[in-house]
Amino acid sequence: RRAARDVETVYLASDPDREGEAIAWHIAEEMKGINDNIRRVLINEITKKGVTLALSSPGDIDMHKTDAQQARRILDRLVGYEISPILW
């Protein structure tokens, strides 16, 4: 939060899957009012080329992935924990 006050843009670069998207969304929620200029970057390879490519085309948080992750978490709590021992 302290660092976010001192920069023009906050780039969120968690994993490019639904869990990473949800993590980025939660962080963005914590940044509200501190720095609202938040951009999402998808780094598919941790190389100079991959990071440069991701930073050259930042986007917004994908709420479809975020919602999918939250639905999955709810289903795991309702059903998944009961079924896991059977599947093992």
PDB file of C-alpha atoms in Angstrom:
ATOM      1  CA  ARG A   1       0.000   0.000   0.000  1.00  0.00           C
ATOM      2  CA  ARG A   2       2.795   2.389   0.860  1.00  0.00           C
ATOM      3  CA  ALA A   3       4.560   1.735  -2.426  1.00  0.00           C
ATOM      4  CA  ALA A   4       1.295   2.127  -4.380  1.00  0.00           C
ATOM      5  CA  ARG A   5       0.971   5.713  -3.154  1.00  0.00           C
ATOM      6  CA  ASP A   6       4.284   6.669  -4.754  1.00  0.00           C
ATOM      7  CA  VAL A   7       3.778   5.291  -8.275  1.00  0.00           C
ATOM      8  CA  GLU A   8       1.622   6.337 -11.192  1.00  0.00           C
ATOM      9  CA  THR A   9       0.453   2.818 -12.075  1.00  0.00           C
ATOM     10  CA  VAL A  10       0.256  -0.446 -10.124  1.00  0.00           C
ATOM     11  CA  TYR A  11       0.831  -3.532 -12.262  1.00  0.00           C
ATOM     12  CA  LEU A  12      -0.574  -6.809 -10.948  1.00  0.00           C
ATOM     13  CA  ALA A  13       1.169  -9.879 -12.339  1.00  0.00           C
ATOM     14  CA  SER A  14      -0.122 -12.936 -10.479  1.00  0.00           C
ATOM     15  CA  ASP A  15      -0.511 -16.238 -12.355  1.00  0.00           C
ATOM     16  CA  PRO A  16      -2.541 -16.032 -15.594  1.00  0.00           C
ATOM     17  CA  ASP A  17      -5.169 -18.543 -14.408  1.00  0.00           C
ATOM     18  CA  ARG A  18      -8.434 -18.047 -12.537  1.00  0.00           C
ATOM     19  CA  GLU A  19      -6.772 -18.229  -9.125  1.00  0.00           C
ATOM     20  CA  GLY A  20      -4.203 -15.621 -10.173  1.00  0.00           C
ATOM     21  CA  GLU A  21      -6.966 -13.417 -11.515  1.00  0.00           C
ATOM     22  CA  ALA A  22      -8.827 -13.634  -8.210  1.00  0.00           C
ATOM     23  CA  ILE A  23      -5.634 -12.780  -6.309  1.00  0.00           C
ATOM     24  CA  ALA A  24      -5.169  -9.724  -8.536  1.00  0.00           C
ATOM     25  CA  TRP A  25      -8.781  -8.695  -7.917  1.00  0.00           C
ATOM     26  CA  HIS A  26      -8.382  -8.995  -4.139  1.00  0.00           C
ATOM     27  CA  ILE A  27      -5.223  -6.873  -4.242  1.00  0.00           C
ATOM     28  CA  ALA A  28      -6.975  -4.294  -6.439  1.00  0.00           C
ATOM     29  CA  GLU A  29      -9.797  -4.123  -3.891  1.00  0.00           C
ATOM     30  CA  GLU A  30      -7.248  -3.365  -1.167  1.00  0.00           C
ATOM     31  CA  MET A  31      -5.757  -0.580  -3.313  1.00  0.00           C
ATOM     32  CA  LYS A  32      -9.055   1.300  -3.757  1.00  0.00           C
ATOM     33  CA  GLY A  33      -8.607   4.874  -2.652  1.00  0.00           C
ATOM     34  CA  ILE A  34      -4.826   4.503  -2.489  1.00  0.00           C
ATOM     35  CA  ASN A  35      -4.099   4.118  -6.199  1.00  0.00           C
ATOM     36  CA  ASP A  36      -6.952   3.421  -8.592  1.00  0.00           C
ATOM     37  CA  ASN A  37      -4.698   3.206 -11.657  1.00  0.00           C
ATOM     38  CA  ILE A  38      -4.307  -0.576 -11.546  1.00  0.00           C
ATOM     39  CA  ARG A  39      -3.429  -2.647 -14.595  1.00  0.00           C
ATOM     40  CA  ARG A  40      -3.266  -6.423 -15.022  1.00  0.00           C
ATOM     41  CA  VAL A  41      -0.333  -7.978 -16.843  1.00  0.00           C
ATOM     42  CA  LEU A  42      -0.088 -11.611 -17.900  1.00  0.00           C
ATOM     43  CA  ILE A  43       3.470 -12.895 -17.736  1.00  0.00           C
ATOM     44  CA  ASN A  44       3.651 -16.291 -19.425  1.00  0.00           C
ATOM     45  CA  GLU A  45       7.406 -16.680 -19.134  1.00  0.00           C
ATOM     46  CA  ILE A  46       9.790 -15.122 -16.661  1.00  0.00           C
ATOM     47  CA  THR A  47      12.316 -13.840 -19.155  1.00  0.00           C
ATOM     48  CA  LYS A  48      13.208 -10.326 -20.210  1.00  0.00           C
ATOM     49  CA  LYS A  49      11.230 -10.860 -23.423  1.00  0.00           C
ATOM     50  CA  GLY A  50       8.177 -12.271 -21.571  1.00  0.00           C
ATOM     51  CA  VAL A  51       8.079  -9.505 -18.962  1.00  0.00           C
ATOM     52  CA  THR A  52       8.620  -6.775 -21.559  1.00  0.00           C
ATOM     53  CA  LEU A  53       5.840  -8.203 -23.722  1.00  0.00           C
ATOM     54  CA  ALA A  54       3.436  -8.371 -20.769  1.00  0.00           C
ATOM     55  CA  LEU A  55       4.169  -4.816 -19.656  1.00  0.00           C
ATOM     56  CA  SER A  56       3.699  -3.516 -23.200  1.00  0.00           C
ATOM     57  CA  SER A  57       0.059  -4.627 -23.252  1.00  0.00           C
ATOM     58  CA  PRO A  58      -1.506  -4.307 -19.802  1.00  0.00           C
ATOM     59  CA  GLY A  59      -5.206  -4.941 -19.447  1.00  0.00           C
ATOM     60  CA  ASP A  60      -7.960  -5.054 -16.894  1.00  0.00           C
ATOM     61  CA  ILE A  61      -8.789  -7.761 -14.401  1.00  0.00           C
ATOM     62  CA  ASP A  62     -10.910 -10.454 -16.061  1.00  0.00           C
ATOM     63  CA  MET A  63     -13.989 -10.637 -13.871  1.00  0.00           C
ATOM     64  CA  HIS A  64     -15.168 -13.802 -15.652  1.00  0.00           C
ATOM     65  CA  LYS A  65     -12.075 -15.644 -14.386  1.00  0.00           C
ATOM     66  CA  THR A  66     -12.441 -14.056 -10.945  1.00  0.00           C
ATOM     67  CA  ASP A  67     -16.088 -15.103 -10.702  1.00  0.00           C
ATOM     68  CA  ALA A  68     -15.200 -18.611 -11.941  1.00  0.00           C
ATOM     69  CA  GLN A  69     -12.606 -18.964  -9.199  1.00  0.00           C
ATOM     70  CA  GLN A  70     -15.042 -17.821  -6.523  1.00  0.00           C
ATOM     71  CA  ALA A  71     -17.669 -20.285  -7.792  1.00  0.00           C
ATOM     72  CA  ARG A  72     -15.075 -23.067  -7.767  1.00  0.00           C
ATOM     73  CA  ARG A  73     -14.106 -22.208  -4.187  1.00  0.00           C
ATOM     74  CA  ILE A  74     -17.755 -22.385  -3.115  1.00  0.00           C
ATOM     75  CA  LEU A  75     -18.284 -25.729  -4.893  1.00  0.00           C
ATOM     76  CA  ASP A  76     -15.160 -27.133  -3.238  1.00  0.00           C
ATOM     77  CA  ARG A  77     -16.521 -26.146   0.154  1.00  0.00           C
ATOM     78  CA  LEU A  78     -20.005 -27.505  -0.525  1.00  0.00           C
ATOM     79  CA  VAL A  79     -19.133 -30.712  -2.344  1.00  0.00           C
ATOM     80  CA  GLY A  80     -15.422 -31.161  -2.934  1.00  0.00           C
ATOM     81  CA  TYR A  81     -14.305 -31.730   0.624  1.00  0.00           C
ATOM     82  CA  GLU A  82     -16.884 -34.512   1.007  1.00  0.00           C
ATOM     83  CA  ILE A  83     -15.894 -36.253  -2.239  1.00  0.00           C
ATOM     84  CA  SER A  84     -12.100 -35.990  -1.884  1.00  0.00           C
ATOM     85  CA  PRO A  85     -11.698 -38.969   0.506  1.00  0.00           C
ATOM     86  CA  ILE A  86     -13.775 -41.141  -1.835  1.00  0.00           C
ATOM     87  CA  LEU A  87     -11.646 -40.169  -4.861  1.00  0.00           C
ATOM     88  CA  TRP A  88      -8.420 -40.925  -3.018  1.00  0.00           C
TER      89      TRP A  88
END
